[in-house]
mmCIF file of C-alpha atoms in Angstrom:
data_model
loop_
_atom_site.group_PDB
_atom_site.id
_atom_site.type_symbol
_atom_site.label_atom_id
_atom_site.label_comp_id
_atom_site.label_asym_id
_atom_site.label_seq_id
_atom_site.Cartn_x
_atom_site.Cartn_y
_atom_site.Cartn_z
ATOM 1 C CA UNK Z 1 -56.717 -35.567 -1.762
ATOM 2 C CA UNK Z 2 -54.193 -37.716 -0.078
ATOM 3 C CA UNK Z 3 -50.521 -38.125 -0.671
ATOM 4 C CA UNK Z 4 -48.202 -40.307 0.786
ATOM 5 C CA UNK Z 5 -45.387 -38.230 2.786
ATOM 6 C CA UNK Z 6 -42.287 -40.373 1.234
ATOM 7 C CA UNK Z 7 -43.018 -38.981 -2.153
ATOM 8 C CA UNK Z 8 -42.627 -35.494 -0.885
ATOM 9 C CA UNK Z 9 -38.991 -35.828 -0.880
ATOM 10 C CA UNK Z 10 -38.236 -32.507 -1.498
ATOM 11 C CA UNK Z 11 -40.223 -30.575 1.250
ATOM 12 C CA UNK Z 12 -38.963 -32.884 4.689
ATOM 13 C CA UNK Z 13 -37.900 -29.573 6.337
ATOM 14 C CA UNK Z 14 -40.835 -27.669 5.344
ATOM 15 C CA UNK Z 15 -43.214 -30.518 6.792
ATOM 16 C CA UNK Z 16 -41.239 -30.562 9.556
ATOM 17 C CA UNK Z 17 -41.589 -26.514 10.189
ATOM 18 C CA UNK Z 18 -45.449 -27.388 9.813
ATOM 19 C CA UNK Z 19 -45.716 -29.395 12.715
ATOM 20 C CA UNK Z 20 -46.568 -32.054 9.910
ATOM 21 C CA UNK Z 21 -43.988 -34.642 10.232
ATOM 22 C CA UNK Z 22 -41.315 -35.742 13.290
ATOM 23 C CA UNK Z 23 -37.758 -36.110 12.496
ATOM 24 C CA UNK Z 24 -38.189 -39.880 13.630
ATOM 25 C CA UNK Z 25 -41.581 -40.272 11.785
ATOM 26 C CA UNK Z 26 -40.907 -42.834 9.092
ATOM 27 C CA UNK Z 27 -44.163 -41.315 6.533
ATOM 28 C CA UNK Z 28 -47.669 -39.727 6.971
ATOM 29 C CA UNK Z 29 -50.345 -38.774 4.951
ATOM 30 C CA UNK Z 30 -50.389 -35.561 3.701
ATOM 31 C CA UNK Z 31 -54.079 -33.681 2.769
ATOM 32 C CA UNK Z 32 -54.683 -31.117 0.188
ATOM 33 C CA UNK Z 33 -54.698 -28.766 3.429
ATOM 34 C CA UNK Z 34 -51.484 -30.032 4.532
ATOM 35 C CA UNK Z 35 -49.999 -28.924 1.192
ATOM 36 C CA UNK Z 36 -51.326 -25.429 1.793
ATOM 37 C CA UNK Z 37 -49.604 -25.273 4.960
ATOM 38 C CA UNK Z 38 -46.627 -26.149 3.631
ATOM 39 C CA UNK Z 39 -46.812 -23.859 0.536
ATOM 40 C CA UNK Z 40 -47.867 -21.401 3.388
ATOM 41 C CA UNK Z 41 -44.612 -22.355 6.045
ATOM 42 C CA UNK Z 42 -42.212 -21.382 2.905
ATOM 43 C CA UNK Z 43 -43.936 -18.125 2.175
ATOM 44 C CA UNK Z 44 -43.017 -16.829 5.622
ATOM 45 C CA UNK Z 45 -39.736 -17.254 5.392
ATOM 46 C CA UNK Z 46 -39.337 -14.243 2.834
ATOM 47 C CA UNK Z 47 -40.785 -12.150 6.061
ATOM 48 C CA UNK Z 48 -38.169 -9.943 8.154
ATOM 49 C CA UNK Z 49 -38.735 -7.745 11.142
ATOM 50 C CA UNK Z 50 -39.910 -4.404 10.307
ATOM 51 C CA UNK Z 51 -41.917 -5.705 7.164
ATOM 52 C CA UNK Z 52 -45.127 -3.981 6.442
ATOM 53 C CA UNK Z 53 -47.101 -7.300 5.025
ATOM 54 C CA UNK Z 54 -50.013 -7.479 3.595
ATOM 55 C CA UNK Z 55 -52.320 -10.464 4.977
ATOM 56 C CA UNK Z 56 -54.164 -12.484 2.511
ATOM 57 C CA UNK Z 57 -57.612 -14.543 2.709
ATOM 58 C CA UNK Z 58 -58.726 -18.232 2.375
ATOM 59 C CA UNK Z 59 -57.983 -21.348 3.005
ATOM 60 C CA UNK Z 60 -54.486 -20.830 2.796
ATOM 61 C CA UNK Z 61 -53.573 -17.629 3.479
ATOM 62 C CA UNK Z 62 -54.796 -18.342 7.294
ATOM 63 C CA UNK Z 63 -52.227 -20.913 7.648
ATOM 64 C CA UNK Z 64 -49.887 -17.788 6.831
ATOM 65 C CA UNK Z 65 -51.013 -14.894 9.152
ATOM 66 C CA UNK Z 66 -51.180 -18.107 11.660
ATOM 67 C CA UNK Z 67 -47.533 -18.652 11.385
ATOM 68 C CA UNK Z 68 -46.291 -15.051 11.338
ATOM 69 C CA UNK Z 69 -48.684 -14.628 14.693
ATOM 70 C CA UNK Z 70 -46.265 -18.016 15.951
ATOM 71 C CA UNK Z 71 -42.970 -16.475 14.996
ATOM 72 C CA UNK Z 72 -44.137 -12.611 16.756
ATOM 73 C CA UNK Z 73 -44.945 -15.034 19.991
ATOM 74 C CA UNK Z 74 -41.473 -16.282 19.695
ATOM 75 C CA UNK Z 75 -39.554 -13.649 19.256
ATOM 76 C CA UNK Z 76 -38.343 -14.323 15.894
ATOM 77 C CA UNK Z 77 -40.092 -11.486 14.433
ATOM 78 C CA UNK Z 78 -40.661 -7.891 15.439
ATOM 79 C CA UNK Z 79 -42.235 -5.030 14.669
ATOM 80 C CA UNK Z 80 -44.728 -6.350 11.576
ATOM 81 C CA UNK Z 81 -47.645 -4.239 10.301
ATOM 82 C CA UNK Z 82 -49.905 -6.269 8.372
ATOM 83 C CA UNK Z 83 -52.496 -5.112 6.367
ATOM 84 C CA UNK Z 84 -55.841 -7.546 6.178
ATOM 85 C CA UNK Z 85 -57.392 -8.190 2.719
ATOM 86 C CA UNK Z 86 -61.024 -8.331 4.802
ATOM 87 C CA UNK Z 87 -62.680 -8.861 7.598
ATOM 88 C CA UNK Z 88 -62.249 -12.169 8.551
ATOM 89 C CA UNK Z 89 -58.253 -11.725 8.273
ATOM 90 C CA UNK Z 90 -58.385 -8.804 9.995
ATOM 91 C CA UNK Z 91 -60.193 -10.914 13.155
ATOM 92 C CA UNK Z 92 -58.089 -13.617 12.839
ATOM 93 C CA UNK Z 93 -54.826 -11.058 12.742
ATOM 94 C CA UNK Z 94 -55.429 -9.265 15.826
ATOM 95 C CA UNK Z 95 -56.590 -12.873 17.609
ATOM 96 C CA UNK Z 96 -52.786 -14.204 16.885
ATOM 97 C CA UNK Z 97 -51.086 -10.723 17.993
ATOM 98 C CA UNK Z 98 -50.244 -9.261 14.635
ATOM 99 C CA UNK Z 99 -50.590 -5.719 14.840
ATOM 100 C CA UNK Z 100 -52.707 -4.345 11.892
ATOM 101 C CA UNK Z 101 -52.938 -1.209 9.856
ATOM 102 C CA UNK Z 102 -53.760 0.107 6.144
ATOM 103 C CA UNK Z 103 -53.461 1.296 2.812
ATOM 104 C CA UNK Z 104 -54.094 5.031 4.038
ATOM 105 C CA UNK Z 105 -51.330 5.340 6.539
ATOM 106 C CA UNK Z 106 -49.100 2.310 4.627
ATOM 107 C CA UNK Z 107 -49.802 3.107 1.106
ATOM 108 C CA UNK Z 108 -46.374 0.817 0.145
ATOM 109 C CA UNK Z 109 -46.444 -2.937 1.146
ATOM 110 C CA UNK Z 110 -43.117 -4.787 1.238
ATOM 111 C CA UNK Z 111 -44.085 -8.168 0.874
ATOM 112 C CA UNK Z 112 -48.116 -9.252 0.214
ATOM 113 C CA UNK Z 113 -48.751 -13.070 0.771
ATOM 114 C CA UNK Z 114 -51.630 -14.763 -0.253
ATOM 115 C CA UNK Z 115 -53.355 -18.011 -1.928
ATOM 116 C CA UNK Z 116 -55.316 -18.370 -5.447
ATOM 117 C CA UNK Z 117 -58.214 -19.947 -7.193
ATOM 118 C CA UNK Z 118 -55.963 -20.567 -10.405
ATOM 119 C CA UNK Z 119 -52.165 -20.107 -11.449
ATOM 120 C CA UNK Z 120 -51.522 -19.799 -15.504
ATOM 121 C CA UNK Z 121 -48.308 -20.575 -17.015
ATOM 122 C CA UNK Z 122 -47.432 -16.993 -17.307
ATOM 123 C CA UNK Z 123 -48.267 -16.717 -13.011
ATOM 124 C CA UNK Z 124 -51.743 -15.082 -14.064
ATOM 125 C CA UNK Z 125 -53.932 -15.478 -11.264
ATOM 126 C CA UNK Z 126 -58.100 -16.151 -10.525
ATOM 127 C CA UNK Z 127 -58.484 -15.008 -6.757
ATOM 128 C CA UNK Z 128 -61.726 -13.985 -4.886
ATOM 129 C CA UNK Z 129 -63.685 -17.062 -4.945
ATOM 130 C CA UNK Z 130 -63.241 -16.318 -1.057
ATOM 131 C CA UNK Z 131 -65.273 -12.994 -1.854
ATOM 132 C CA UNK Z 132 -62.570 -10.619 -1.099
ATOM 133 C CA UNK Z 133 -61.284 -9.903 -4.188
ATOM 134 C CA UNK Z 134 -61.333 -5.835 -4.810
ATOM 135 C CA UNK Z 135 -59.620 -5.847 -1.101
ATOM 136 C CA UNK Z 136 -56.821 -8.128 -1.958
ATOM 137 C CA UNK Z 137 -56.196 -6.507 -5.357
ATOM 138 C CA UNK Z 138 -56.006 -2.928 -3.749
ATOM 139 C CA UNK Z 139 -53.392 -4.507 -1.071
ATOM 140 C CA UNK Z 140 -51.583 -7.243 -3.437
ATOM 141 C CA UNK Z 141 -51.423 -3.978 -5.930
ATOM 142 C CA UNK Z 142 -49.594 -2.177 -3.432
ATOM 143 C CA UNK Z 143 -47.115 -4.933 -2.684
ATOM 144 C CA UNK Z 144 -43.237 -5.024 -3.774
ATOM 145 C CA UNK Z 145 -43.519 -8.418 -3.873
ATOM 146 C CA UNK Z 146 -46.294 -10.932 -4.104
ATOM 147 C CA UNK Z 147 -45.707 -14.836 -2.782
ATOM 148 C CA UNK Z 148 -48.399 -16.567 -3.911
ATOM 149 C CA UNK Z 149 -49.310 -20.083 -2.325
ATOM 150 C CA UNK Z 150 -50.990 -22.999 -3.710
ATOM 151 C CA UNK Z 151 -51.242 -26.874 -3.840
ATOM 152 C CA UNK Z 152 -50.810 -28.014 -7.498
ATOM 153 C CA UNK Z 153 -54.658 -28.390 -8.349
ATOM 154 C CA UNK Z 154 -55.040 -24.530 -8.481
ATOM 155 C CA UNK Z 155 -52.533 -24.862 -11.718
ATOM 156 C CA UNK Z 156 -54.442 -24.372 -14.952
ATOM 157 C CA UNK Z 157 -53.461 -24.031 -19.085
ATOM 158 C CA UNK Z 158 -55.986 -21.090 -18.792
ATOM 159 C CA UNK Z 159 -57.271 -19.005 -17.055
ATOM 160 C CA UNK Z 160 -60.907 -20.206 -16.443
ATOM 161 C CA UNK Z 161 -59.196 -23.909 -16.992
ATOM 162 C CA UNK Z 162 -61.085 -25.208 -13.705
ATOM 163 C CA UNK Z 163 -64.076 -24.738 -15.179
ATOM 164 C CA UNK Z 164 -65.003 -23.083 -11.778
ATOM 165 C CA UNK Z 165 -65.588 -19.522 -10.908
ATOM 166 C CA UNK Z 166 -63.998 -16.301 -12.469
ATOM 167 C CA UNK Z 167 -65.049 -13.383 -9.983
ATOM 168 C CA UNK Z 168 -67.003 -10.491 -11.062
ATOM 169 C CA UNK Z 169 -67.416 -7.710 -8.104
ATOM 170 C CA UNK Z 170 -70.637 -5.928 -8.693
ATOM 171 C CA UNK Z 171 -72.769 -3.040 -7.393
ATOM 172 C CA UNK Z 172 -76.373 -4.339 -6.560
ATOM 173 C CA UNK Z 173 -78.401 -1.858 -8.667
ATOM 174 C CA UNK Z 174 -79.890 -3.451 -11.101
ATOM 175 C CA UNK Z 175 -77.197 -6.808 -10.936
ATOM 176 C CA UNK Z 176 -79.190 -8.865 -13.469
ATOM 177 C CA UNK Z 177 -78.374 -6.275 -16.119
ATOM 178 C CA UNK Z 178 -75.077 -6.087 -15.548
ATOM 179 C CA UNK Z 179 -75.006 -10.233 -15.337
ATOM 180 C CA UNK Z 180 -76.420 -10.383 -18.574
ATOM 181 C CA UNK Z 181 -73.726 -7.922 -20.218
ATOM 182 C CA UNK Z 182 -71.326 -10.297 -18.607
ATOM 183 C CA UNK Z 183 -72.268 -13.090 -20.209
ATOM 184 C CA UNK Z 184 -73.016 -11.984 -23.743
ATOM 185 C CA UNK Z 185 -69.575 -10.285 -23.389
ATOM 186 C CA UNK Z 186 -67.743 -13.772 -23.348
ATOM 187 C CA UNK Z 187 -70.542 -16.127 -25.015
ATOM 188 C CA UNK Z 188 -68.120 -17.302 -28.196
ATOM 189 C CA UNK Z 189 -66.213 -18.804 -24.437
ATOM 190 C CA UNK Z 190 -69.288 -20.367 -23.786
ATOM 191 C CA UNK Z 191 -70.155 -18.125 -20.687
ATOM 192 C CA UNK Z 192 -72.428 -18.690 -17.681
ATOM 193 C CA UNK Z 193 -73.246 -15.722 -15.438
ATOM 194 C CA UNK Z 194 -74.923 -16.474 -12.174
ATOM 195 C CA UNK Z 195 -75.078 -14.474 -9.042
ATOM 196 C CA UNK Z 196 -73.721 -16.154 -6.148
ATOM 197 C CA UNK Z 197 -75.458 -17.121 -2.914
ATOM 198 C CA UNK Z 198 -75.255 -19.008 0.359
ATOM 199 C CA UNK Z 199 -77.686 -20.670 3.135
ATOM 200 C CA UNK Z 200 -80.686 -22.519 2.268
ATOM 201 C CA UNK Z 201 -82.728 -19.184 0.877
ATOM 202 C CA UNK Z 202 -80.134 -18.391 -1.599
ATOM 203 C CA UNK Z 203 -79.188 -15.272 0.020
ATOM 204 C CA UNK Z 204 -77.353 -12.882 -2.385
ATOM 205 C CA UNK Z 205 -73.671 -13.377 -1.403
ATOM 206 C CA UNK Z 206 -72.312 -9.750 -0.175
ATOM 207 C CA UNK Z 207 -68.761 -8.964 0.375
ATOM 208 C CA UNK Z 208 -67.233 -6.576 2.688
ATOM 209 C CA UNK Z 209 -67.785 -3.864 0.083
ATOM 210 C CA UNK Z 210 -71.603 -4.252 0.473
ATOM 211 C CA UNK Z 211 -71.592 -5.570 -3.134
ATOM 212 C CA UNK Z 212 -72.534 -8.798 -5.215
ATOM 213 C CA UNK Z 213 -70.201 -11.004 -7.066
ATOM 214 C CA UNK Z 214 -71.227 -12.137 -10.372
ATOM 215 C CA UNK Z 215 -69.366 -15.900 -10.818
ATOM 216 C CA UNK Z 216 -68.562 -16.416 -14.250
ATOM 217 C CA UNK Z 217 -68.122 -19.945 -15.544
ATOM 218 C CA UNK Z 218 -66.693 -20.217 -19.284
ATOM 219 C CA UNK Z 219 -66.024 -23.941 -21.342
ATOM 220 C CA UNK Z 220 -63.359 -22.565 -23.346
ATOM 221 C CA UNK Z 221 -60.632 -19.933 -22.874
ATOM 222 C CA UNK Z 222 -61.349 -16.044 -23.336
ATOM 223 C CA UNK Z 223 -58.289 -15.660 -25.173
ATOM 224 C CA UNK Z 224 -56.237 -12.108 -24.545
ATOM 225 C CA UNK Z 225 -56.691 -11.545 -20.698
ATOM 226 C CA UNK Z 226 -55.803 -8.155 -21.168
ATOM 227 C CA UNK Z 227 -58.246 -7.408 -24.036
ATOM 228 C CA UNK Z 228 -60.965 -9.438 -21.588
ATOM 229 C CA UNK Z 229 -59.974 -7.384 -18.283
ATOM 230 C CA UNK Z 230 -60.392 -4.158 -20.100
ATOM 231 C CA UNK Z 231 -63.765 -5.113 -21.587
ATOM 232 C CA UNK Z 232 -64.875 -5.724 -18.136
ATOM 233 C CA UNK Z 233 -64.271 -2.989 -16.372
ATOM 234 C CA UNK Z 234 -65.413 -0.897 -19.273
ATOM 235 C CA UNK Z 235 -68.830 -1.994 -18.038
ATOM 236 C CA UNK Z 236 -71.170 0.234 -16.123
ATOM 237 C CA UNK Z 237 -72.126 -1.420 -13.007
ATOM 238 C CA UNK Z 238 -68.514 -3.340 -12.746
ATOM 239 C CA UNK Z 239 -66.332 -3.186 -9.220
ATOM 240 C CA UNK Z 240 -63.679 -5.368 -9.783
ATOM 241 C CA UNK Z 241 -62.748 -8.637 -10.872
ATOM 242 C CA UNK Z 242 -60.722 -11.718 -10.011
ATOM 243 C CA UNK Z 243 -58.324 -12.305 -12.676
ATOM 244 C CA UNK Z 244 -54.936 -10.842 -11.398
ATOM 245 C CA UNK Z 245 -52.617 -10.433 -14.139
ATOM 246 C CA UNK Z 246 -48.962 -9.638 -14.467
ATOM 247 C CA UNK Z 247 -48.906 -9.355 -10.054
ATOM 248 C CA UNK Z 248 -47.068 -12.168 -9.073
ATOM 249 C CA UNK Z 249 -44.051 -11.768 -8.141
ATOM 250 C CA UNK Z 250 -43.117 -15.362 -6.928
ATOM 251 C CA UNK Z 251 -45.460 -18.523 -6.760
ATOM 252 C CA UNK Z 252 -44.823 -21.472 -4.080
ATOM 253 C CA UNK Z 253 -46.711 -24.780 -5.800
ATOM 254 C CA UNK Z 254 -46.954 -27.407 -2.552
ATOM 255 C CA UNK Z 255 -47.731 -30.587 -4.867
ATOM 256 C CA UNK Z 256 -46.649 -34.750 -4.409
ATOM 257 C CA UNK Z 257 -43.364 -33.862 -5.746
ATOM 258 C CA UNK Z 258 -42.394 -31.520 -3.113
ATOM 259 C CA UNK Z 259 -42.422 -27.263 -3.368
ATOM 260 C CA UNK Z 260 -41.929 -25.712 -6.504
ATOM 261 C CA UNK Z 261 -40.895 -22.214 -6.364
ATOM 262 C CA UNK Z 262 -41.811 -19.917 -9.974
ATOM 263 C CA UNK Z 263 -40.389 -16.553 -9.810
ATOM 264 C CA UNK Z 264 -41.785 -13.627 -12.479
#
């Protein structure tokens, strides 16, 4: 996805504070990426020195422990803890300087920031298709507030509204058991359980946790997300999963009409 820069009238500073745009640039093209970064830019401005933060993964939540590991450098923050949702944001943390601790000896979070899969109406959230979702919901749980970032394709009328993956974290014993109670549990949504994988062998996909992720896929909305959360977890076998509802504090929505800001 490609949008022209002068139809993002309202975000000129915030692509400027990107490194996207020059003050004597007369228009660029701006990427789906370039959105994130934007969404991401804004995000950091609700940090302060002395924060404890927690650090989000993905695609978009980099571009966010990137910048706070920029303004450290500078000078224009001090003293931030962060607190990585997994591994791979805890390397990239300490590789940009941002000094890192956790839940155990920080067990409040001022300020969590961090992309999603899919944004409802009501700021419900699908997160994890990254594979860290029981870390970021432990962390984003702890949070007093929680920025969300996205680029206006994550926004759905439903949650499941991509038609892509809704998270299941799963122990290993005996997955295909617990797959199948997955999917009879939301067949009337038309509900496809499959365990996810990577490489050319179709490794089992295992997240920090050393568990499996079950990816649901439904054609049709599972109605009360509440009533469907609680039905999940009621299931033997069951670690976590991605839908993240009522958490949001604040959601920043990069899109061709410039940043949208939805507060809870």
């Amino acid at each position: 996805m490609a949008i022209p820069y002068p139809h993002f009238i309202a975000s000129e500073k915030a692509a400027m504070d990107a490194g996207l745009l020059l003050p004597s640039q007369p228009s660029i093209i701006l990427t789906q990426d370039d959105l994130k970064k934007i969404a991401a830019y804004k995000a950091v401005e609700y940090v302060e020195s002395g924060m404890v933060i927690g650090l989000g993964t993905g695609s978009t939540a980099k571009h966010a422990v990137a910048r706070i590991g920029e303004l450290l450098r500078q000078g224009k923050l001090k003293d931030i803890v962060g607190i990585p949702t997994s591994r791979m944001t805890h390397e990239q943390a300490l590789s940009v300087g941002i000094p890192l601790s956790d839940l155990d000896s920080h067990p409040v979070i001022d300020l969590a920031i961090d992309g999603a899969d899919e944004v409802d109406p009501y700021l419900n959230l699908v997160k994890g298709r990254g594979g860290s979702l029981l870390r970021e919901k432990m962390v984003e749980g702890a949070c007093k507030k929680f920025l969300v970032i996205v680029d206006e394709s994550k926004l759905v009328n439903y949650i499941g509204g991509t038609g892509l993956a809704m998270p299941v974290e799963v122990i290993q014993f005996c997955w295909k058991f617990t797959a199948s109670k997955l999917q009879k549990l939301f067949q009337e949504s038309g509900c496809e359980a499959k365990l996810r994988t990577f490489g050319e062998k179709k490794e089992p996909f295992v997240t920090d946790n050393g568990n499996y992720i079950i990816d649901l896929y439904f054609k049709a909305s599972i109605g009360d997300l509440k009533v469907a959360s609680d039905s999940i977890l009621n299931l033997a076998g069951v670690v976590e999963h991605g839908m993240f509802l009522d958490m949001a504090t604040t959601v920043i929505i990069a899109g061709e009409l410039g940043l949208t800001v939805k507060n809870k």
